[in-house]
Amino acid sequence: MNNKYRALVICVVIILGVVVDHQPLHGEETLSVVISEIGAYEKSGQEWIEVVNVTGTSIDIGGWSFWENKTNHKISLIHGEDSILESGEYAVITQNNDTFESVYPLEQTTLFDSAWSTLNEKGEEIGLKDDTGEFVEVFTYIPAPDTSLERSDIFWTDYTTENWHQHESGNSVGKINSTQIPIEKTIEENTEQVIQEEVVETPKQIPILEDKVEEKQEVQVIIKEVKIKEKIFINTPPEINVEYKGEVEIKEALTFDASQTIDFDGDTMLFHWYIEKKRIGEGNKLTYSFETEGLYTVELKVTDKHFGISKAYVDIRVKDIKKEIIVKEEVQIEEKDEKIEEVHISEFIPNPIGKDDREFIEIYNPTDEEIDISYLQLDDADGGSFPYSVKEGTILGIREYLVFYQKETGIALNNTSDKVRLLDKKGNILKEVSYHDVAEGVSHIWWNEEWTSTETPTPGEKNSLKVALVSKEKELVIKTKEKQGVIDDIKKEKKGTFVKTNGIVTVLPGVLSAQYFYIQDDSGALQVYMHAKDFPEISLGDIINVKGELSEIQTEKRIKTKIKEDIQIVESGNYQAPEDINDILLDKEYSGKLVRLEGEVIETQSSFIYVASGKAEIAVSLKRHKNVKVSKGDKIEVIGIVQKYKDDFQIVPRVVEDIVIKENKRQTSTSTSTVPGLKGTKQQESKYTKPVIVLILIIGAGWYIKKKYKDKI
């Protein structure tokens, strides 16, 4: 080998030596400190564990904890300059430092004091946690009743008798274990050769050196220092692949299968499963069941033989099927109730010609759908006849008239003054008509959106108007008059009252329901309903004028409209800002309002989440947005409409953009590996970064050598 290339090799060796010296031993993400020896056999108060820094850099373990008996035991520096462990440095964590030092006066060893009840000689789970509460290492040690338990290979995450042995006579606390495999050997068994050639040369044969003997001798020393057979190993963390079912029922056995996880170095792997940092199992397969509904995040942590770590997170939605069936039934009942509200009293006759048993009450279905009117009730004024309940299974057909005679209902209408009422099965008034003295044979009919009288009764048929010739004293006195006002005043009117009001559109038809939308003014909010769904084209922010009949559903007031002309656009381009309700308990005052809530998710269920904001805990419905991934502990902002659900008020987001996750608890966790179909990112420096740096340095050194060599010539 000529002088030029021999000098090039020397520079390359020196550069590589520098790079290797600053490179982590097993990749970027490693277990930094491991437990190397356990003194569980000692007397109570004299127990200890030994730890060692297995990385190539210094590590500060101040604020760390020793995990034992499912308890975090804080550690405190007792002896040593600081809590920083240099690369390869050992330290001892004692149960009671005074007792320990009286037996083992280790002047050159860093000591930390802690406190625990006792280490089980038969073995138990122990571990180390860093200052964030994350496990650095956790395992169950094997029995060691007679002497200390030593780890043979500190780079191997095997916790069986393959890697752990009892000391032959006592212990090796504070120093290398008696059974420990030398670090150099561990490296050599797991490396690829980079440089194998020895560099032996005299100073005068290297042309790039100056003529001073001192400098030649100095360089010769450097050459001797790099006269090595070095091997470098860069560990690749495992690549996780998990198969699982993303949605299960309460107490349903769910299997997580990570058996297809790959370690490209062929290392053995340890699998640990967690929910909210609590370990729930180990192994590449896990069967688990959940006791309560909600959205859960399961974490899988896979560690290879060289402490290369990968993490993956999977989201599991747990459903309460029984509760969902109840909710579904409630929705069906609500829809049924909405349809029943469409049923009208269309005709009645209090004083028929002849016998009174020919009195009748007629109802009508004006919609394009059949309506189940089971248990619908007919009645006269309160305190009169007993209400009549429609038989179960009675269906009122599309635009069908249905007549109920007195001999069936038992309802006797007074000839002087009385009421005809339509009630739901709970006795709530749906429709009500009042009348005063009427002539014989005169029927009262609903005609052109108002009540009038006719001398032509049409029971079971379309109404016919032949104006009755009656005295003023006997006129029907219930002609409809629209009452106008702001929304809050309108909501105070009785059900069945015809009203008119203005408001800004906060939710469009078809968002929360195809049959209604919401408006709002400074006084309150109101739902606008139309069974036919034939709404005019409106936009968010439009100010509209709406008229119709005031009704109520689930204690929420709304205006029932008939035709699109009942809704008129007054002005466009306005904006209704949501009202902030942080730290406010919702009540009927907020019903229908557009609101904004910020807080922390404290509970997740299949269709709801609960958000804490100050002293208030508010339900947020996710029925329409079940794909939104929200976890307990997330900080979120929600905009939506306030609606009553059962006995509580909830916020119903209009669109998915109304739900903003401001702080996701998983994004603040330790870095993870990217898994197809799973959330998580691998925040690990590319394995090519340092080789590229080395290559650049080699090229630069080669150019420099070549230039100097030419200058000498």
XYZ file of C-alpha atoms in Angstrom:
713
model
C 0.000 0.000 0.000
C 1.553 3.338 -1.036
C 1.928 6.251 1.308
C -0.961 8.256 -0.101
C -3.604 5.617 0.471
C -2.084 4.458 3.755
C -2.476 7.992 5.116
C -6.051 8.085 3.830
C -6.872 4.910 5.775
C -5.379 6.424 8.941
C -7.598 9.530 8.642
C -10.651 7.409 7.969
C -9.898 5.327 11.068
C -9.503 8.462 13.190
C -12.781 9.952 11.865
C -14.658 6.720 12.447
C -13.195 6.474 15.914
C -14.569 9.916 16.749
C -18.001 9.169 15.276
C -18.263 5.792 17.021
C -17.221 7.350 20.313
C -20.244 9.698 20.203
C -22.763 7.231 18.800
C -25.376 5.489 20.960
C -24.636 1.781 21.249
C -28.004 0.424 20.216
C -29.829 3.031 18.187
C -31.617 6.228 19.088
C -34.407 4.918 21.299
C -33.125 2.587 24.024
C -33.764 1.654 27.606
C -31.291 3.958 29.244
C -30.790 2.442 32.697
C -31.351 -1.196 33.666
C -31.518 -3.152 36.901
C -28.363 -5.271 37.069
C -28.497 -6.888 40.524
C -31.137 -7.450 43.211
C -30.489 -7.889 46.936
C -33.828 -9.407 47.979
C -32.129 -12.004 50.202
C -30.847 -9.347 52.631
C -32.376 -8.638 56.042
C -35.289 -6.236 56.194
C -34.005 -2.655 56.019
C -30.800 -3.793 54.335
C -32.252 -4.637 50.898
C -31.037 -2.936 47.728
C -31.067 -2.983 43.948
C -28.204 -2.088 41.647
C -28.661 -0.184 38.370
C -26.323 0.665 35.503
C -26.349 3.138 32.593
C -26.067 1.005 29.426
C -25.994 3.888 26.930
C -23.106 5.836 25.507
C -24.248 9.095 27.104
C -24.775 10.396 30.640
C -28.276 10.145 32.163
C -29.788 12.124 35.043
C -32.024 9.854 37.137
C -33.036 12.553 39.598
C -36.784 12.417 40.107
C -37.001 8.759 39.067
C -38.933 6.135 41.038
C -38.421 2.516 41.998
C -41.574 0.500 41.234
C -42.390 -2.258 43.698
C -45.598 -3.764 45.088
C -47.509 -1.668 42.511
C -46.213 1.454 44.244
C -43.920 4.283 43.143
C -41.049 4.742 45.625
C -39.233 8.038 44.988
C -35.428 7.900 45.089
C -33.179 10.536 46.693
C -29.457 11.090 46.179
C -27.523 10.262 49.380
C -23.948 9.714 48.292
C -22.264 11.058 45.135
C -21.632 14.354 43.396
C -24.948 14.395 41.571
C -27.747 12.160 40.262
C -26.152 11.852 36.812
C -24.938 8.388 35.800
C -22.147 8.393 33.256
C -22.003 5.763 30.526
C -21.398 2.367 32.167
C -21.663 3.771 35.714
C -23.279 1.686 38.445
C -25.464 3.031 41.266
C -27.297 1.439 44.181
C -30.830 2.173 45.409
C -31.170 1.214 49.075
C -34.146 0.346 51.231
C -32.562 2.176 54.164
C -29.318 3.993 53.449
C -28.021 4.117 57.062
C -28.454 0.368 57.476
C -26.938 -0.330 54.058
C -23.837 1.839 54.553
C -23.165 0.238 57.919
C -22.697 -3.069 56.051
C -21.433 -1.851 52.652
C -19.271 1.316 52.915
C -19.125 1.976 49.135
C -17.227 5.268 48.988
C -16.864 5.333 45.193
C -20.459 4.326 44.336
C -23.413 6.663 43.848
C -26.130 5.810 46.375
C -29.823 6.616 46.322
C -32.147 6.147 49.256
C -35.718 4.934 48.882
C -38.241 3.107 51.041
C -40.258 -0.048 50.511
C -41.721 -2.693 52.798
C -39.735 -5.721 51.639
C -38.539 -7.427 48.456
C -40.064 -10.853 47.999
C -37.372 -13.544 47.943
C -39.696 -15.662 45.785
C -39.833 -12.951 43.125
C -42.165 -10.044 42.352
C -42.681 -7.311 39.763
C -40.231 -4.404 40.039
C -39.186 -1.622 37.703
C -37.769 1.836 37.120
C -39.857 4.876 36.147
C -38.443 8.109 34.794
C -39.440 11.582 36.000
C -42.486 11.578 33.659
C -43.848 8.386 35.187
C -43.016 6.248 32.138
C -41.562 2.800 32.698
C -37.900 2.559 31.719
C -37.840 -1.117 32.622
C -40.306 -3.407 34.383
C -40.218 -7.168 34.929
C -40.830 -9.951 37.452
C -37.608 -11.382 38.858
C -37.005 -15.060 39.606
C -36.626 -16.434 43.168
C -33.333 -15.628 44.948
C -33.561 -16.542 48.662
C -29.875 -17.198 49.420
C -27.690 -14.636 47.619
C -28.071 -11.688 45.286
C -29.646 -12.104 41.869
C -27.242 -11.059 39.084
C -27.935 -10.187 35.473
C -25.488 -11.898 33.135
C -26.111 -9.862 29.972
C -27.162 -6.309 30.827
C -28.121 -5.721 27.184
C -30.598 -8.608 27.084
C -34.240 -8.223 28.126
C -34.573 -11.832 29.183
C -35.768 -12.154 32.775
C -35.561 -15.931 33.135
C -32.813 -18.226 34.395
C -31.226 -17.846 30.959
C -30.009 -14.391 31.919
C -30.302 -14.177 35.722
C -28.368 -16.241 38.283
C -27.775 -16.225 42.016
C -24.331 -15.120 43.120
C -22.148 -18.045 44.206
C -21.430 -16.706 47.697
C -22.979 -13.291 48.382
C -23.168 -10.323 46.017
C -21.222 -7.935 43.785
C -23.050 -4.769 44.733
C -21.573 -1.591 43.256
C -19.374 -3.349 40.714
C -19.556 -5.559 37.639
C -21.483 -8.770 38.265
C -19.619 -12.024 38.731
C -21.617 -13.669 35.933
C -21.796 -10.626 33.655
C -20.732 -10.977 30.026
C -18.162 -8.246 29.172
C -19.621 -5.354 27.245
C -17.018 -5.756 24.496
C -18.055 -9.338 23.898
C -21.729 -8.379 23.788
C -20.994 -5.784 21.156
C -18.833 -8.131 19.095
C -21.481 -10.840 18.968
C -24.001 -8.424 17.480
C -21.982 -6.313 15.066
C -20.942 -5.969 11.490
C -17.267 -5.438 10.759
C -16.328 -1.971 9.573
C -12.524 -1.856 9.913
C -10.346 -4.903 10.248
C -6.950 -3.788 8.962
C -4.207 -2.921 11.487
C -2.331 0.333 10.842
C 1.422 -0.064 11.428
C 3.790 2.483 9.940
C 6.832 4.641 10.783
C 6.523 8.423 10.866
C 8.854 9.111 7.912
C 6.645 7.111 5.523
C 3.675 9.398 5.942
C 4.132 12.313 3.491
C 1.471 14.563 4.972
C 3.378 14.924 8.277
C 5.819 17.727 8.977
C 9.531 17.119 9.686
C 9.406 17.770 13.434
C 10.156 14.625 15.381
C 7.812 15.611 18.224
C 4.871 15.807 15.853
C 5.808 12.483 14.265
C 5.871 10.853 17.674
C 2.545 12.428 18.606
C 0.892 11.119 15.445
C 2.449 7.708 15.997
C 0.739 7.569 19.370
C -2.597 8.399 17.690
C -2.000 5.614 15.176
C -1.460 3.174 18.002
C -4.687 4.316 19.633
C -6.716 3.589 16.510
C -4.927 0.315 15.806
C -8.121 -1.619 16.490
C -10.480 -4.178 15.140
C -13.634 -2.125 15.794
C -17.169 -3.260 15.095
C -20.251 -1.077 15.089
C -23.863 -2.243 15.619
C -26.905 -0.063 14.958
C -30.020 -1.714 16.314
C -33.336 -1.459 14.453
C -36.402 -1.335 16.731
C -39.241 -3.784 16.003
C -41.932 -3.027 13.432
C -45.310 -3.506 15.093
C -48.324 -5.062 13.399
C -51.498 -5.480 15.478
C -54.728 -7.161 14.442
C -57.788 -6.295 16.503
C -61.506 -5.569 16.394
C -62.129 -1.863 16.815
C -65.631 -2.053 18.264
C -66.885 -4.449 20.945
C -69.612 -4.806 23.517
C -69.195 -4.534 27.280
C -67.594 -7.712 28.720
C -66.990 -9.115 25.230
C -63.631 -10.925 25.023
C -61.387 -8.983 22.628
C -58.162 -10.447 21.248
C -55.213 -8.253 20.290
C -52.832 -10.172 18.015
C -49.327 -8.739 17.531
C -47.745 -12.040 16.461
C -46.877 -10.565 13.039
C -44.574 -7.962 14.630
C -41.110 -8.136 13.036
C -37.615 -7.513 14.396
C -35.277 -7.234 11.405
C -32.240 -8.013 13.573
C -33.796 -11.325 14.591
C -33.890 -10.318 18.263
C -36.240 -11.781 20.824
C -38.988 -9.344 21.794
C -41.010 -8.501 24.894
C -44.626 -7.300 24.528
C -46.335 -5.169 27.183
C -49.918 -3.830 26.919
C -51.199 -0.746 28.765
C -54.364 1.290 29.270
C -53.765 4.748 30.736
C -50.212 3.701 31.744
C -51.541 0.705 33.702
C -50.169 -2.583 32.409
C -52.946 -5.032 31.512
C -50.933 -7.907 30.060
C -47.896 -9.170 28.196
C -47.071 -11.459 25.281
C -47.707 -11.048 21.562
C -51.372 -11.974 22.050
C -53.725 -10.517 24.625
C -57.365 -11.274 25.421
C -59.120 -8.551 27.373
C -62.654 -7.390 28.146
C -63.958 -3.960 29.157
C -66.423 -3.395 32.007
C -67.795 -0.006 30.957
C -68.614 1.667 27.676
C -66.425 4.367 26.178
C -63.497 4.998 23.856
C -60.294 3.370 25.125
C -56.726 3.731 23.884
C -54.631 0.589 24.261
C -50.857 1.013 24.115
C -48.518 -1.756 22.987
C -44.818 -1.435 23.857
C -42.421 -3.852 22.185
C -38.798 -4.080 23.360
C -36.118 -6.110 21.583
C -33.018 -7.759 23.022
C -30.982 -4.562 22.668
C -33.637 -2.320 24.233
C -34.869 -1.005 20.911
C -38.429 0.170 21.643
C -41.453 0.640 19.412
C -44.919 1.693 20.531
C -48.341 1.540 18.918
C -51.730 2.849 19.999
C -55.073 1.309 19.051
C -58.481 2.837 19.731
C -61.285 0.563 20.928
C -64.897 1.699 21.146
C -66.849 -0.244 23.770
C -70.627 -0.178 23.359
C -73.428 -0.838 25.788
C -75.840 -2.636 23.465
C -78.663 -2.634 26.006
C -78.350 1.116 26.448
C -78.179 1.650 22.683
C -81.359 -0.391 22.261
C -83.035 1.816 24.866
C -81.762 4.936 23.083
C -83.007 3.559 19.772
C -86.410 2.869 21.282
C -86.476 6.379 22.740
C -85.629 7.826 19.328
C -88.405 5.751 17.778
C -90.820 6.954 20.448
C -89.670 10.533 19.838
C -90.229 10.114 16.096
C -93.618 8.576 16.799
C -94.509 11.487 19.081
C -93.479 13.920 16.371
C -95.811 12.202 13.904
C -98.695 12.151 16.367
C -98.371 15.911 16.692
C -99.376 16.137 13.031
C -102.781 14.609 13.728
C -105.587 17.205 13.690
C -109.036 17.482 15.128
C -110.810 18.073 11.837
C -114.528 18.065 12.798
C -116.899 17.583 15.717
C -120.625 17.969 16.382
C -121.827 18.667 19.925
C -125.594 18.923 19.165
C -126.668 16.524 16.402
C -130.232 16.298 15.115
C -131.866 13.471 16.926
C -130.155 11.297 19.500
C -126.984 12.505 21.248
C -125.202 9.206 20.544
C -124.651 10.591 17.036
C -122.194 13.080 18.479
C -118.748 12.494 16.986
C -115.166 13.702 16.992
C -113.187 13.337 13.761
C -109.386 13.371 13.412
C -107.283 13.679 10.262
C -103.768 12.762 9.096
C -102.566 15.472 6.666
C -99.166 13.843 6.022
C -97.764 11.467 3.398
C -97.014 8.814 6.023
C -99.101 6.435 8.062
C -99.244 7.329 11.749
C -99.573 4.891 14.647
C -102.122 6.522 16.976
C -102.152 3.773 19.610
C -103.175 5.183 22.997
C -103.930 8.634 21.569
C -106.658 10.125 23.788
C -109.854 12.052 23.029
C -111.436 14.163 25.752
C -113.739 17.070 26.494
C -113.036 19.818 29.029
C -111.051 18.839 32.080
C -113.350 17.415 34.760
C -115.996 16.286 32.257
C -116.149 12.850 30.650
C -113.390 10.310 31.114
C -110.755 10.434 28.329
C -111.074 7.828 25.608
C -107.863 5.953 24.649
C -107.447 4.761 21.067
C -106.886 1.024 20.829
C -103.355 -0.359 20.407
C -102.360 -0.999 16.810
C -104.633 1.684 15.337
C -103.057 3.171 12.214
C -104.225 6.429 10.695
C -103.581 6.218 6.972
C -102.221 8.855 4.616
C -104.726 11.786 4.499
C -107.263 9.597 6.236
C -110.230 10.818 8.297
C -111.204 8.708 11.301
C -114.462 9.179 13.237
C -115.137 8.331 16.877
C -118.832 8.341 17.905
C -120.134 8.967 21.416
C -121.378 5.408 21.812
C -117.710 4.253 21.402
C -115.916 6.962 23.333
C -118.442 7.736 26.055
C -117.604 11.424 25.658
C -120.671 13.663 25.966
C -120.115 17.133 24.532
C -122.179 19.925 26.119
C -124.558 21.907 23.920
C -123.750 25.169 25.725
C -119.941 25.392 26.029
C -117.178 22.816 26.216
C -113.830 21.782 24.784
C -112.649 19.081 22.418
C -109.125 17.939 23.231
C -106.565 15.594 21.698
C -104.061 14.200 24.227
C -100.993 12.013 23.962
C -100.751 8.807 26.003
C -99.261 10.752 28.944
C -102.161 13.184 28.982
C -100.270 16.106 27.431
C -102.472 18.343 25.304
C -101.743 18.112 21.592
C -104.776 19.985 20.231
C -107.605 21.876 21.914
C -110.742 23.584 20.583
C -113.200 25.642 22.675
C -116.779 26.421 21.621
C -119.938 28.147 23.004
C -123.690 27.805 22.331
C -124.325 26.069 19.004
C -127.427 25.338 16.951
C -128.754 21.853 16.467
C -127.217 19.948 13.578
C -124.328 22.382 13.174
C -120.861 20.828 12.853
C -117.550 22.594 13.558
C -114.793 22.055 10.970
C -111.176 23.061 10.383
C -111.303 25.023 7.148
C -108.556 27.085 5.499
C -106.401 27.120 8.633
C -109.232 28.243 10.923
C -112.342 26.923 12.645
C -115.779 27.627 11.283
C -119.301 26.166 11.334
C -121.196 24.239 8.678
C -124.677 22.823 8.289
C -123.233 19.898 6.320
C -121.511 17.395 8.632
C -119.167 15.021 6.781
C -118.060 12.318 9.278
C -115.192 10.284 7.850
C -114.974 12.433 4.720
C -113.430 15.645 3.481
C -115.028 18.662 5.102
C -117.683 20.617 3.245
C -118.562 24.192 3.992
C -122.158 25.403 3.995
C -122.182 28.389 6.313
C -124.446 27.824 9.248
C -127.093 30.451 9.908
C -126.638 30.947 13.611
C -127.109 33.901 15.892
C -124.109 35.961 17.039
C -124.580 34.519 20.495
C -123.954 31.029 19.084
C -120.931 31.763 16.931
C -117.757 29.694 17.221
C -115.338 31.956 19.077
C -111.943 30.395 18.356
C -110.828 31.977 15.135
C -107.051 31.869 15.083
C -105.017 35.004 15.778
C -101.235 35.031 15.419
C -99.314 36.327 18.413
C -96.078 38.134 17.585
C -93.016 38.821 19.700
C -89.404 37.961 20.458
C -88.557 34.288 20.842
C -88.580 34.233 24.630
C -92.094 35.748 24.718
C -93.329 33.339 22.058
C -92.104 30.340 24.065
C -94.265 31.449 27.003
C -97.464 31.052 24.990
C -99.654 27.961 25.301
C -99.224 25.040 22.957
C -101.507 25.318 19.959
C -101.183 29.097 19.802
C -100.392 30.510 16.369
C -97.335 32.704 16.601
C -94.928 34.755 14.495
C -91.323 35.765 15.273
C -87.926 36.629 13.778
C -84.520 34.980 14.362
C -81.067 34.226 12.952
C -80.566 30.742 11.472
C -77.976 28.822 13.558
C -78.532 25.314 12.155
C -79.707 24.439 8.655
C -82.386 21.872 7.837
C -80.883 18.432 7.251
C -78.003 18.873 9.718
C -79.555 17.665 12.976
C -82.796 16.564 11.307
C -84.422 16.782 7.898
C -87.575 18.150 9.543
C -86.278 21.011 11.654
C -83.662 23.725 12.121
C -82.945 26.385 14.769
C -83.205 30.161 14.990
C -82.019 32.503 17.728
C -82.315 36.112 18.848
C -81.028 38.041 21.871
C -83.788 36.633 24.073
C -83.556 32.920 23.287
C -83.701 30.159 20.677
C -86.425 28.108 19.026
C -86.783 25.047 16.810
C -88.616 25.472 13.481
C -90.371 22.282 12.369
C -92.051 21.157 9.124
C -93.264 17.625 8.659
C -93.216 17.889 4.869
C -89.508 18.985 4.926
C -90.306 21.486 2.160
C -88.155 24.302 3.492
C -87.131 27.299 1.377
C -83.441 27.765 0.569
C -81.868 29.420 3.598
C -78.296 29.920 4.826
C -76.563 30.166 8.178
C -76.848 33.743 9.414
C -80.081 34.541 7.550
C -82.613 36.516 9.555
C -86.000 34.933 8.861
C -89.607 35.623 9.747
C -91.492 32.447 10.653
C -95.112 31.782 11.542
C -96.885 28.663 12.663
C -98.365 26.731 15.556
C -96.481 26.577 18.855
C -95.888 22.998 19.984
C -93.562 21.100 22.270
C -91.413 17.960 22.050
C -89.302 16.603 24.921
C -90.116 19.830 26.816
C -88.570 21.857 23.958
C -90.769 24.508 22.366
C -90.954 24.768 18.594
C -92.947 26.391 15.804
C -94.710 23.983 13.455
C -94.924 25.316 9.934
C -97.035 23.918 7.096
C -95.631 25.334 3.876
C -92.399 27.014 2.783
C -94.216 30.351 2.534
C -94.487 30.306 6.327
C -90.752 31.085 6.340
C -89.603 34.371 4.811
C -85.999 35.631 4.543
C -85.714 39.162 5.941
C -81.934 39.693 5.702
C -78.828 37.642 4.793
C -75.156 37.622 5.745
C -75.383 37.863 9.532
C -73.322 35.863 12.011
C -74.549 34.422 15.284
C -71.573 33.932 17.628
C -71.937 30.959 19.975
C -72.409 31.825 23.632
C -69.548 30.745 25.919
C -70.814 28.480 28.710
C -67.595 27.561 30.494
C -68.269 26.793 34.166
C -72.043 27.121 33.611
C -74.673 24.481 34.413
C -77.121 24.095 31.519
C -80.866 24.476 32.069
C -83.983 25.176 29.988
C -82.875 28.809 29.562
C -80.207 27.542 27.134
C -82.486 25.134 25.223
C -81.933 25.523 21.472
C -79.086 28.020 21.858
C -75.801 27.857 19.952
C -73.049 27.594 22.580
C -69.299 27.030 22.912
C -67.650 24.858 25.582
C -63.969 24.330 26.433
C -62.751 21.749 28.904
C -61.265 18.324 29.596
C -62.873 15.022 28.623
C -63.535 13.137 31.872
C -65.623 10.248 30.545
C -66.295 8.594 27.183
C -69.271 6.438 26.206
C -70.468 5.000 22.914
C -72.656 7.992 22.027
C -71.561 10.653 24.522
C -68.555 12.263 26.117
C -68.585 14.269 29.323
C -66.543 17.468 29.469
C -65.506 19.179 32.680
C -65.387 22.958 32.541
C -64.838 24.529 35.928
C -67.468 23.110 38.253
C -69.739 22.026 35.390
C -69.749 18.565 33.795
C -71.608 18.684 30.483
C -72.667 15.881 28.133
C -71.723 16.189 24.445
C -73.578 13.961 21.989
C -71.493 12.046 19.424
C -74.396 10.137 17.871
C -73.869 11.884 14.559
C -70.063 11.950 14.795
C -69.037 8.488 16.043
C -65.854 8.554 13.945
C -64.447 11.395 16.034
C -61.616 9.958 18.169
C -61.754 11.549 21.587
C -60.021 10.113 24.640
C -60.287 10.700 28.357
C -57.925 13.521 29.322
C -58.127 15.333 25.959
C -58.598 19.107 26.048
C -61.333 20.019 23.556
C -63.517 22.841 22.275
C -67.109 22.072 21.245
C -69.696 24.251 19.497
C -73.267 23.030 19.246
C -76.962 23.325 20.017
C -78.296 22.718 23.526
C -80.978 20.014 23.583
C -82.664 18.136 26.395
C -81.997 14.405 26.642
C -83.938 12.547 29.322
C -83.462 14.634 32.459
C -80.267 16.428 31.394
C -79.242 18.996 28.829
C -76.582 18.148 26.269
C -74.614 19.874 23.530
C -75.190 18.520 20.020
C -72.409 19.513 17.571
C -73.755 20.469 14.159
C -70.835 19.222 12.054
C -67.579 17.418 12.814
C -65.692 20.731 12.563
C -67.554 21.860 15.683
C -65.331 19.464 17.683
C -61.720 20.635 18.032
C -59.156 18.617 20.004
C -56.794 21.253 21.396
C -54.559 18.864 23.330
C -54.463 15.129 22.697
C -53.021 13.210 25.644
C -51.415 10.655 23.288
C -49.522 13.313 21.361
C -47.668 14.193 24.548
C -46.553 10.592 25.078
C -43.190 9.064 24.276
C -42.429 8.612 20.575
C -43.803 5.561 18.831
C -43.391 3.482 15.704
C -45.681 4.023 12.751
C -48.005 1.054 12.327
C -50.192 0.571 9.224
C -53.720 1.502 10.193
C -52.704 2.660 13.678
C -51.967 6.067 15.145
C -48.425 6.924 16.173
C -45.188 8.286 14.768
C -41.660 7.067 15.060
C -39.576 10.002 16.232
C -36.252 8.388 15.591
C -33.332 9.872 13.724
C -32.801 8.221 10.349
C -30.329 5.361 10.469
C -28.599 6.876 7.449
C -27.864 10.264 9.033
C -24.548 9.442 10.708
C -23.240 7.221 7.886
C -23.807 10.165 5.522
C -21.874 12.448 7.900
C -19.048 9.906 8.003
C -18.993 9.703 4.193
C -18.772 13.499 3.910
C -15.878 13.576 6.379
C -14.061 10.801 4.488
C -14.434 12.616 1.158
C -13.225 15.855 2.741
C -10.236 14.107 4.325
C -9.372 12.426 1.036
C -9.456 15.721 -0.816
C -7.230 17.328 1.844
C -4.682 14.459 1.743
C -4.536 14.497 -2.015
C -3.920 18.258 -2.048
C -1.144 18.066 0.575
C 0.465 15.155 -1.197
C 0.599 17.049 -4.485
C 2.046 20.080 -2.695
C 4.868 17.915 -1.289
C 5.673 16.561 -4.714
